[in-house]
Amino acid sequence: MVARLMRHCDAKPMSPTSPTPPVILIAAPQEHSLSSVLQDTQYAAAVQVHTGTLALAWAPDLRPDTIILDADLPDMSGIDACRLLHNDLRIGHNVPILILASDKPTPEQRVTALRAGAWDFVPYPLDADQLSLKLQTFVHAKRSIDLALADAAVDPGSGLHSRPALARRARELGALMTRKHGGLACIVFDLDPDPADPQAGRLLVQTARVSDVVGSLGPTEFAVLAPGTDQVGALKLVRRAAVALRGTVGGAAPESTLRVGYDSVANLTYSPIDPVALLARAAAAVRTGKPEPDAPWVRRFEGGLPVGAAVAVPALDKRRAIR
């Protein structure tokens, strides 16, 4: 693996004009000129891994300003890796993801990549000047969004907690439940209609308990943080919510209009986990979790990480140089 990581990652969003070098995470099967091109521009600090799985493992801690993925990774396609990274709540939808391709993408490939969350394709061999300008533009946009989101506690579309606010509340509830030896459940609802009925968020709030936190992850995705709740309690909440939401989807059966993913910990003191990671696992379970026997539209995060997602890595300081 290459290169140097030149900044100390802190929790505060950086100004778009911050002198701190942007961190670029590169996933490519072998060493090539991309890392040296980035270093030669003296614009970015680059960290390279060789698989999509490692990119998924490292990205949450590195908190890169941009991610560049080879179109053909050894363990998955660049577009599949892009989709997993884009959907990981610990990374954020606002991180620019670029696909490195030696062949010009077809219109169909471009559409697929855009739907997966990619911002653009990067042609290979590289044009250093073009890449530098592109990175400056994307990083400036990303940091501007970071600053805006840092102050946005409410999602303007739904009036619910925003993604950053959900992350803060998840950690607050996690700390409280750890002190009280209590549990925490995270449930993500994904509605089929696009756009979702504007009443959906309000109905979830009415269904949830006073102690629960309801927020928006996107136009058709909502999350509920339920303190003091185990797996059984989470499923009860899901069923109540499904009944309440039926009116927003024309009375259709839940299995045809609603997908739910969830994860829970019965006692955070004995089974500690980052509550934001628990929320990310619930979001991943919507598509990759284990279906409940009597309600296959409800999926529980099961066992390890979903297929193609991050694996455990040694407890290294990922902010230091990687050789």
mmCIF file of C-alpha atoms in Angstrom:
data_model
loop_
_atom_site.group_PDB
_atom_site.id
_atom_site.type_symbol
_atom_site.label_atom_id
_atom_site.label_comp_id
_atom_site.label_asym_id
_atom_site.label_seq_id
_atom_site.Cartn_x
_atom_site.Cartn_y
_atom_site.Cartn_z
ATOM 1 C CA MET A 1 0.000 0.000 0.000
ATOM 2 C CA VAL A 2 1.072 3.569 -0.678
ATOM 3 C CA ALA A 3 1.397 6.798 0.275
ATOM 4 C CA ARG A 4 1.261 9.389 2.954
ATOM 5 C CA LEU A 5 -1.600 10.750 4.980
ATOM 6 C CA MET A 6 -0.644 14.308 5.809
ATOM 7 C CA ARG A 7 -3.448 15.611 7.949
ATOM 8 C CA HIS A 8 -4.767 14.858 11.413
ATOM 9 C CA CYS A 9 -8.426 13.910 11.150
ATOM 10 C CA ASP A 10 -10.589 15.795 13.618
ATOM 11 C CA ALA A 11 -14.317 15.887 14.108
ATOM 12 C CA LYS A 12 -14.799 19.472 12.935
ATOM 13 C CA PRO A 13 -15.745 20.165 9.328
ATOM 14 C CA MET A 14 -13.070 22.057 7.395
ATOM 15 C CA SER A 15 -13.539 25.284 5.533
ATOM 16 C CA PRO A 16 -13.725 24.932 1.744
ATOM 17 C CA THR A 17 -10.551 27.036 1.580
ATOM 18 C CA SER A 18 -8.768 25.213 4.418
ATOM 19 C CA PRO A 19 -5.011 24.841 3.801
ATOM 20 C CA THR A 20 -5.157 21.294 5.141
ATOM 21 C CA PRO A 21 -4.420 18.893 2.259
ATOM 22 C CA PRO A 22 -7.450 16.851 1.225
ATOM 23 C CA VAL A 23 -7.186 13.127 1.871
ATOM 24 C CA ILE A 24 -7.800 10.987 -1.209
ATOM 25 C CA LEU A 25 -8.576 7.292 -0.732
ATOM 26 C CA ILE A 26 -7.620 5.211 -3.775
ATOM 27 C CA ALA A 27 -8.740 1.623 -4.358
ATOM 28 C CA ALA A 28 -6.816 0.026 -7.214
ATOM 29 C CA PRO A 29 -5.491 -3.537 -7.652
ATOM 30 C CA GLN A 30 -1.868 -2.475 -8.079
ATOM 31 C CA GLU A 31 0.466 0.466 -7.724
ATOM 32 C CA HIS A 32 0.256 2.908 -10.598
ATOM 33 C CA SER A 33 0.899 6.527 -11.399
ATOM 34 C CA LEU A 34 -2.232 7.899 -9.738
ATOM 35 C CA SER A 35 -0.585 8.185 -6.308
ATOM 36 C CA SER A 36 2.513 9.878 -7.683
ATOM 37 C CA VAL A 37 0.396 12.248 -9.772
ATOM 38 C CA LEU A 38 -1.501 13.308 -6.657
ATOM 39 C CA GLN A 39 1.726 13.821 -4.711
ATOM 40 C CA ASP A 40 3.306 15.775 -7.556
ATOM 41 C CA THR A 41 0.414 18.236 -7.482
ATOM 42 C CA GLN A 42 1.208 18.897 -3.792
ATOM 43 C CA TYR A 43 -2.541 19.163 -3.444
ATOM 44 C CA ALA A 44 -3.592 15.932 -1.799
ATOM 45 C CA ALA A 45 -2.480 13.267 0.633
ATOM 46 C CA ALA A 46 -3.153 9.855 -0.872
ATOM 47 C CA VAL A 47 -3.807 6.495 0.751
ATOM 48 C CA GLN A 48 -4.075 3.471 -1.527
ATOM 49 C CA VAL A 49 -5.597 0.068 -0.870
ATOM 50 C CA HIS A 50 -5.907 -2.773 -3.331
ATOM 51 C CA THR A 51 -9.491 -4.018 -2.930
ATOM 52 C CA GLY A 52 -12.986 -2.672 -2.536
ATOM 53 C CA THR A 53 -13.315 -4.497 0.777
ATOM 54 C CA LEU A 54 -10.340 -2.630 2.222
ATOM 55 C CA ALA A 55 -11.688 0.667 0.923
ATOM 56 C CA LEU A 56 -14.913 -0.019 2.817
ATOM 57 C CA ALA A 57 -12.943 -0.909 5.942
ATOM 58 C CA TRP A 58 -10.680 2.137 5.910
ATOM 59 C CA ALA A 59 -13.002 4.884 4.674
ATOM 60 C CA PRO A 60 -15.020 5.449 7.890
ATOM 61 C CA ASP A 61 -11.879 6.207 9.921
ATOM 62 C CA LEU A 62 -9.963 8.075 7.223
ATOM 63 C CA ARG A 63 -12.945 10.265 6.390
ATOM 64 C CA PRO A 64 -11.545 11.035 2.928
ATOM 65 C CA ASP A 65 -12.386 14.154 0.976
ATOM 66 C CA THR A 66 -12.577 12.128 -2.243
ATOM 67 C CA ILE A 67 -12.553 8.423 -3.115
ATOM 68 C CA ILE A 68 -11.165 7.097 -6.402
ATOM 69 C CA LEU A 69 -12.091 3.517 -7.343
ATOM 70 C CA ASP A 70 -10.648 1.415 -10.129
ATOM 71 C CA ALA A 71 -13.461 0.171 -12.347
ATOM 72 C CA ASP A 72 -12.147 -3.411 -12.052
ATOM 73 C CA LEU A 73 -11.224 -4.273 -8.473
ATOM 74 C CA PRO A 74 -10.193 -7.849 -7.575
ATOM 75 C CA ASP A 75 -13.160 -8.501 -5.281
ATOM 76 C CA MET A 76 -15.945 -6.402 -6.822
ATOM 77 C CA SER A 77 -16.556 -3.842 -9.530
ATOM 78 C CA GLY A 78 -15.782 -0.210 -8.880
ATOM 79 C CA ILE A 79 -19.469 0.610 -9.270
ATOM 80 C CA ASP A 80 -20.460 -2.001 -6.658
ATOM 81 C CA ALA A 81 -17.844 -0.603 -4.267
ATOM 82 C CA CYS A 82 -19.172 2.887 -4.982
ATOM 83 C CA ARG A 83 -22.708 1.821 -4.102
ATOM 84 C CA LEU A 84 -21.611 0.316 -0.768
ATOM 85 C CA LEU A 85 -19.499 3.347 0.145
ATOM 86 C CA HIS A 86 -22.247 5.778 -0.847
ATOM 87 C CA ASN A 87 -24.795 3.941 1.311
ATOM 88 C CA ASP A 88 -22.519 3.727 4.378
ATOM 89 C CA LEU A 89 -23.837 6.262 6.886
ATOM 90 C CA ARG A 90 -20.398 6.571 8.490
ATOM 91 C CA ILE A 91 -18.939 7.944 5.256
ATOM 92 C CA GLY A 92 -21.657 10.257 4.017
ATOM 93 C CA HIS A 93 -23.420 10.930 0.743
ATOM 94 C CA ASN A 94 -21.422 14.108 0.191
ATOM 95 C CA VAL A 95 -18.018 12.434 -0.344
ATOM 96 C CA PRO A 96 -17.160 12.612 -4.066
ATOM 97 C CA ILE A 97 -16.538 9.159 -5.551
ATOM 98 C CA LEU A 98 -14.752 8.870 -8.899
ATOM 99 C CA ILE A 99 -14.423 5.765 -11.076
ATOM 100 C CA LEU A 100 -11.041 5.222 -12.744
ATOM 101 C CA ALA A 101 -11.536 3.611 -16.159
ATOM 102 C CA SER A 102 -9.132 2.843 -19.006
ATOM 103 C CA ASP A 103 -12.005 2.494 -21.487
ATOM 104 C CA LYS A 104 -14.549 5.191 -22.213
ATOM 105 C CA PRO A 105 -17.739 4.293 -20.294
ATOM 106 C CA THR A 106 -20.887 3.582 -22.245
ATOM 107 C CA PRO A 107 -24.007 5.688 -21.594
ATOM 108 C CA GLU A 108 -25.480 2.722 -19.706
ATOM 109 C CA GLN A 109 -22.382 2.450 -17.503
ATOM 110 C CA ARG A 110 -22.544 6.161 -16.757
ATOM 111 C CA VAL A 111 -26.175 5.909 -15.681
ATOM 112 C CA THR A 112 -25.436 2.874 -13.493
ATOM 113 C CA ALA A 113 -22.488 4.654 -11.881
ATOM 114 C CA LEU A 114 -24.499 7.806 -11.213
ATOM 115 C CA ARG A 115 -27.255 5.761 -9.592
ATOM 116 C CA ALA A 116 -24.614 4.088 -7.414
ATOM 117 C CA GLY A 117 -23.480 7.501 -6.175
ATOM 118 C CA ALA A 118 -20.477 8.201 -8.426
ATOM 119 C CA TRP A 119 -19.723 11.819 -9.251
ATOM 120 C CA ASP A 120 -17.675 11.244 -12.383
ATOM 121 C CA PHE A 121 -15.335 8.972 -14.333
ATOM 122 C CA VAL A 122 -11.576 9.572 -14.469
ATOM 123 C CA PRO A 123 -9.895 8.461 -17.725
ATOM 124 C CA TYR A 124 -6.682 6.458 -17.537
ATOM 125 C CA PRO A 125 -3.926 7.283 -18.542
ATOM 126 C CA LEU A 126 -4.252 10.400 -16.452
ATOM 127 C CA ASP A 127 -4.101 14.063 -17.325
ATOM 128 C CA ALA A 128 -2.509 15.521 -14.180
ATOM 129 C CA ASP A 129 -3.727 19.091 -14.733
ATOM 130 C CA GLN A 130 -7.289 17.988 -15.446
ATOM 131 C CA LEU A 131 -7.323 15.683 -12.413
ATOM 132 C CA SER A 132 -5.990 18.416 -10.126
ATOM 133 C CA LEU A 133 -8.641 20.894 -11.253
ATOM 134 C CA LYS A 134 -11.373 18.288 -10.930
ATOM 135 C CA LEU A 135 -10.283 17.433 -7.385
ATOM 136 C CA GLN A 136 -10.170 21.095 -6.387
ATOM 137 C CA THR A 137 -13.741 21.551 -7.606
ATOM 138 C CA PHE A 138 -15.100 18.413 -5.953
ATOM 139 C CA VAL A 139 -13.278 18.878 -2.647
ATOM 140 C CA HIS A 140 -14.444 22.489 -2.414
ATOM 141 C CA ALA A 141 -18.024 21.317 -2.976
ATOM 142 C CA LYS A 142 -17.667 18.530 -0.430
ATOM 143 C CA ARG A 143 -16.263 20.815 2.268
ATOM 144 C CA SER A 144 -18.952 23.414 1.610
ATOM 145 C CA ILE A 145 -21.601 20.721 2.107
ATOM 146 C CA ASP A 146 -19.835 19.566 5.294
ATOM 147 C CA LEU A 147 -20.070 23.054 6.751
ATOM 148 C CA ALA A 148 -23.719 23.417 5.792
ATOM 149 C CA LEU A 149 -24.651 20.019 7.233
ATOM 150 C CA ALA A 150 -22.798 20.696 10.471
ATOM 151 C CA ASP A 151 -25.365 23.378 11.292
ATOM 152 C CA ALA A 152 -28.397 21.575 9.859
ATOM 153 C CA ALA A 153 -30.218 19.750 12.623
ATOM 154 C CA VAL A 154 -33.447 19.435 10.629
ATOM 155 C CA ASP A 155 -33.992 17.849 7.233
ATOM 156 C CA PRO A 156 -35.796 20.547 5.198
ATOM 157 C CA GLY A 157 -37.869 18.078 3.182
ATOM 158 C CA SER A 158 -39.403 16.160 6.071
ATOM 159 C CA GLY A 159 -38.957 18.400 9.098
ATOM 160 C CA LEU A 160 -37.314 15.467 10.915
ATOM 161 C CA HIS A 161 -33.809 15.070 12.288
ATOM 162 C CA SER A 162 -31.180 15.330 9.547
ATOM 163 C CA ARG A 163 -28.497 12.691 8.957
ATOM 164 C CA PRO A 164 -25.873 14.544 11.059
ATOM 165 C CA ALA A 165 -28.426 15.124 13.813
ATOM 166 C CA LEU A 166 -29.336 11.425 13.783
ATOM 167 C CA ALA A 167 -25.675 10.519 14.215
ATOM 168 C CA ARG A 168 -25.348 12.887 17.185
ATOM 169 C CA ARG A 169 -28.537 11.599 18.801
ATOM 170 C CA ALA A 170 -27.456 7.992 18.225
ATOM 171 C CA ARG A 171 -24.255 8.597 20.182
ATOM 172 C CA GLU A 172 -26.130 10.423 22.933
ATOM 173 C CA LEU A 173 -28.626 7.565 23.291
ATOM 174 C CA GLY A 174 -25.785 5.046 23.130
ATOM 175 C CA ALA A 175 -23.971 6.758 25.999
ATOM 176 C CA LEU A 176 -27.183 6.892 28.048
ATOM 177 C CA MET A 177 -28.020 3.218 27.471
ATOM 178 C CA THR A 178 -24.435 2.187 28.273
ATOM 179 C CA ARG A 179 -24.732 3.876 31.669
ATOM 180 C CA LYS A 180 -28.132 2.275 32.267
ATOM 181 C CA HIS A 181 -27.196 -1.208 30.975
ATOM 182 C CA GLY A 182 -29.946 -0.737 28.405
ATOM 183 C CA GLY A 183 -30.407 -1.724 24.796
ATOM 184 C CA LEU A 184 -30.670 0.212 21.571
ATOM 185 C CA ALA A 185 -32.423 -0.658 18.322
ATOM 186 C CA CYS A 186 -31.952 1.101 14.991
ATOM 187 C CA ILE A 187 -34.611 0.641 12.308
ATOM 188 C CA VAL A 188 -34.502 1.958 8.745
ATOM 189 C CA PHE A 189 -37.659 2.216 6.612
ATOM 190 C CA ASP A 190 -37.311 2.425 2.826
ATOM 191 C CA LEU A 191 -40.546 3.320 1.010
ATOM 192 C CA ASP A 192 -41.043 2.386 -2.618
ATOM 193 C CA PRO A 193 -42.883 5.469 -3.861
ATOM 194 C CA ASP A 194 -40.641 8.197 -5.194
ATOM 195 C CA PRO A 195 -41.079 10.756 -3.902
ATOM 196 C CA ALA A 196 -42.441 9.386 -0.650
ATOM 197 C CA ASP A 197 -45.702 10.700 0.742
ATOM 198 C CA PRO A 198 -44.816 13.770 2.843
ATOM 199 C CA GLN A 199 -46.980 12.331 5.615
ATOM 200 C CA ALA A 200 -44.711 9.287 6.034
ATOM 201 C CA GLY A 201 -42.308 10.948 8.452
ATOM 202 C CA ARG A 202 -45.128 12.391 10.535
ATOM 203 C CA LEU A 203 -46.806 8.977 10.744
ATOM 204 C CA LEU A 204 -43.571 7.394 11.947
ATOM 205 C CA VAL A 205 -43.285 10.034 14.666
ATOM 206 C CA GLN A 206 -46.851 9.263 15.774
ATOM 207 C CA THR A 207 -46.096 5.534 15.815
ATOM 208 C CA ALA A 208 -42.849 5.849 17.768
ATOM 209 C CA ARG A 209 -42.601 6.269 21.513
ATOM 210 C CA VAL A 210 -41.790 9.605 23.130
ATOM 211 C CA SER A 211 -38.269 8.350 23.869
ATOM 212 C CA ASP A 212 -37.617 7.314 20.247
ATOM 213 C CA VAL A 213 -35.823 9.519 17.733
ATOM 214 C CA VAL A 214 -37.092 9.685 14.143
ATOM 215 C CA GLY A 215 -35.024 11.137 11.324
ATOM 216 C CA SER A 216 -34.640 11.273 7.567
ATOM 217 C CA LEU A 217 -31.874 9.529 5.628
ATOM 218 C CA GLY A 218 -33.191 10.587 2.228
ATOM 219 C CA PRO A 219 -36.385 11.365 0.310
ATOM 220 C CA THR A 220 -37.756 7.839 0.804
ATOM 221 C CA GLU A 221 -35.690 6.578 3.759
ATOM 222 C CA PHE A 222 -36.379 7.144 7.438
ATOM 223 C CA ALA A 223 -34.662 5.903 10.580
ATOM 224 C CA VAL A 224 -35.905 5.298 14.103
ATOM 225 C CA LEU A 225 -33.553 5.102 17.096
ATOM 226 C CA ALA A 226 -35.286 3.208 19.890
ATOM 227 C CA PRO A 227 -33.518 3.247 23.286
ATOM 228 C CA GLY A 228 -34.208 0.457 25.758
ATOM 229 C CA THR A 229 -35.347 -1.777 22.905
ATOM 230 C CA ASP A 230 -34.199 -5.269 21.940
ATOM 231 C CA GLN A 231 -34.964 -7.380 18.864
ATOM 232 C CA VAL A 232 -38.494 -8.238 20.007
ATOM 233 C CA GLY A 233 -39.316 -4.604 20.689
ATOM 234 C CA ALA A 234 -37.861 -3.546 17.352
ATOM 235 C CA LEU A 235 -40.123 -5.961 15.477
ATOM 236 C CA LYS A 236 -43.179 -4.696 17.374
ATOM 237 C CA LEU A 237 -42.301 -1.149 16.347
ATOM 238 C CA VAL A 238 -41.863 -2.245 12.725
ATOM 239 C CA ARG A 239 -45.315 -3.829 12.633
ATOM 240 C CA ARG A 240 -46.975 -0.765 14.161
ATOM 241 C CA ALA A 241 -45.221 1.459 11.658
ATOM 242 C CA ALA A 242 -46.190 -0.769 8.722
ATOM 243 C CA VAL A 243 -49.865 -0.417 9.628
ATOM 244 C CA ALA A 244 -49.528 3.355 9.985
ATOM 245 C CA LEU A 245 -47.662 3.731 6.688
ATOM 246 C CA ARG A 246 -50.124 1.659 4.672
ATOM 247 C CA GLY A 247 -52.202 4.732 3.898
ATOM 248 C CA THR A 248 -49.224 6.523 2.330
ATOM 249 C CA VAL A 249 -48.792 3.784 -0.268
ATOM 250 C CA GLY A 250 -52.398 3.382 -1.332
ATOM 251 C CA GLY A 251 -53.232 0.635 1.133
ATOM 252 C CA ALA A 252 -50.861 -1.840 -0.523
ATOM 253 C CA ALA A 253 -49.352 -4.726 1.414
ATOM 254 C CA PRO A 254 -46.052 -3.861 3.154
ATOM 255 C CA GLU A 255 -44.059 -6.454 1.240
ATOM 256 C CA SER A 256 -44.758 -4.678 -2.053
ATOM 257 C CA THR A 257 -44.111 -1.095 -0.980
ATOM 258 C CA LEU A 258 -41.900 -1.116 2.099
ATOM 259 C CA ARG A 259 -38.494 -2.502 2.985
ATOM 260 C CA VAL A 260 -37.166 -2.456 6.522
ATOM 261 C CA GLY A 261 -33.725 -3.151 7.937
ATOM 262 C CA TYR A 262 -32.860 -3.224 11.612
ATOM 263 C CA ASP A 263 -30.249 -4.143 14.172
ATOM 264 C CA SER A 264 -30.302 -4.094 17.944
ATOM 265 C CA VAL A 265 -28.162 -4.643 21.016
ATOM 266 C CA ALA A 266 -29.889 -5.826 24.178
ATOM 267 C CA ASN A 267 -27.279 -4.390 26.568
ATOM 268 C CA LEU A 268 -24.788 -1.800 25.371
ATOM 269 C CA THR A 269 -22.721 -2.138 28.538
ATOM 270 C CA TYR A 270 -21.938 -5.791 27.858
ATOM 271 C CA SER A 271 -21.979 -5.550 24.058
ATOM 272 C CA PRO A 272 -20.512 -2.129 23.241
ATOM 273 C CA ILE A 273 -20.799 -0.819 19.685
ATOM 274 C CA ASP A 274 -20.607 2.600 18.085
ATOM 275 C CA PRO A 275 -24.296 3.576 17.779
ATOM 276 C CA VAL A 276 -23.625 5.159 14.378
ATOM 277 C CA ALA A 277 -22.220 1.822 13.209
ATOM 278 C CA LEU A 278 -25.398 0.176 14.523
ATOM 279 C CA LEU A 279 -27.441 2.603 12.431
ATOM 280 C CA ALA A 280 -25.249 1.890 9.406
ATOM 281 C CA ARG A 281 -25.822 -1.836 9.885
ATOM 282 C CA ALA A 282 -29.584 -1.284 9.954
ATOM 283 C CA ALA A 283 -29.352 0.689 6.706
ATOM 284 C CA ALA A 284 -27.280 -2.080 5.118
ATOM 285 C CA ALA A 285 -29.759 -4.721 6.314
ATOM 286 C CA VAL A 286 -32.518 -3.159 4.191
ATOM 287 C CA ARG A 287 -30.888 -4.783 1.154
ATOM 288 C CA THR A 288 -28.550 -7.451 2.495
ATOM 289 C CA GLY A 289 -29.947 -8.584 5.851
ATOM 290 C CA LYS A 290 -31.587 -11.861 6.804
ATOM 291 C CA PRO A 291 -35.370 -11.819 6.132
ATOM 292 C CA GLU A 292 -37.685 -12.449 9.069
ATOM 293 C CA PRO A 293 -39.506 -15.782 8.514
ATOM 294 C CA ASP A 294 -43.009 -14.328 8.815
ATOM 295 C CA ALA A 295 -42.209 -10.953 7.234
ATOM 296 C CA PRO A 296 -39.605 -11.250 4.459
ATOM 297 C CA TRP A 297 -39.800 -7.521 3.767
ATOM 298 C CA VAL A 298 -38.155 -7.005 7.168
ATOM 299 C CA ARG A 299 -34.447 -7.845 7.291
ATOM 300 C CA ARG A 300 -32.192 -8.135 10.299
ATOM 301 C CA PHE A 301 -28.488 -7.477 10.172
ATOM 302 C CA GLU A 302 -27.082 -10.943 10.689
ATOM 303 C CA GLY A 303 -23.625 -12.203 11.590
ATOM 304 C CA GLY A 304 -20.761 -10.305 10.001
ATOM 305 C CA LEU A 305 -20.906 -7.433 7.606
ATOM 306 C CA PRO A 306 -22.945 -7.765 4.411
ATOM 307 C CA VAL A 307 -21.429 -9.437 1.396
ATOM 308 C CA GLY A 308 -18.932 -7.061 -0.190
ATOM 309 C CA ALA A 309 -18.774 -4.778 2.827
ATOM 310 C CA ALA A 310 -15.885 -4.065 5.133
ATOM 311 C CA VAL A 311 -13.972 -6.722 7.032
ATOM 312 C CA ALA A 312 -12.142 -6.284 10.295
ATOM 313 C CA VAL A 313 -8.680 -4.755 10.004
ATOM 314 C CA PRO A 314 -5.890 -4.549 12.578
ATOM 315 C CA ALA A 315 -6.194 -1.761 15.104
ATOM 316 C CA LEU A 316 -3.704 0.583 13.460
ATOM 317 C CA ASP A 317 -3.550 4.349 13.571
ATOM 318 C CA LYS A 318 -4.980 5.007 10.122
ATOM 319 C CA ARG A 319 -3.983 8.653 10.320
ATOM 320 C CA ARG A 320 -0.295 7.786 10.102
ATOM 321 C CA ALA A 321 1.804 6.886 7.092
ATOM 322 C CA ILE A 322 0.963 3.554 5.522
ATOM 323 C CA ARG A 323 3.708 1.552 3.869
#
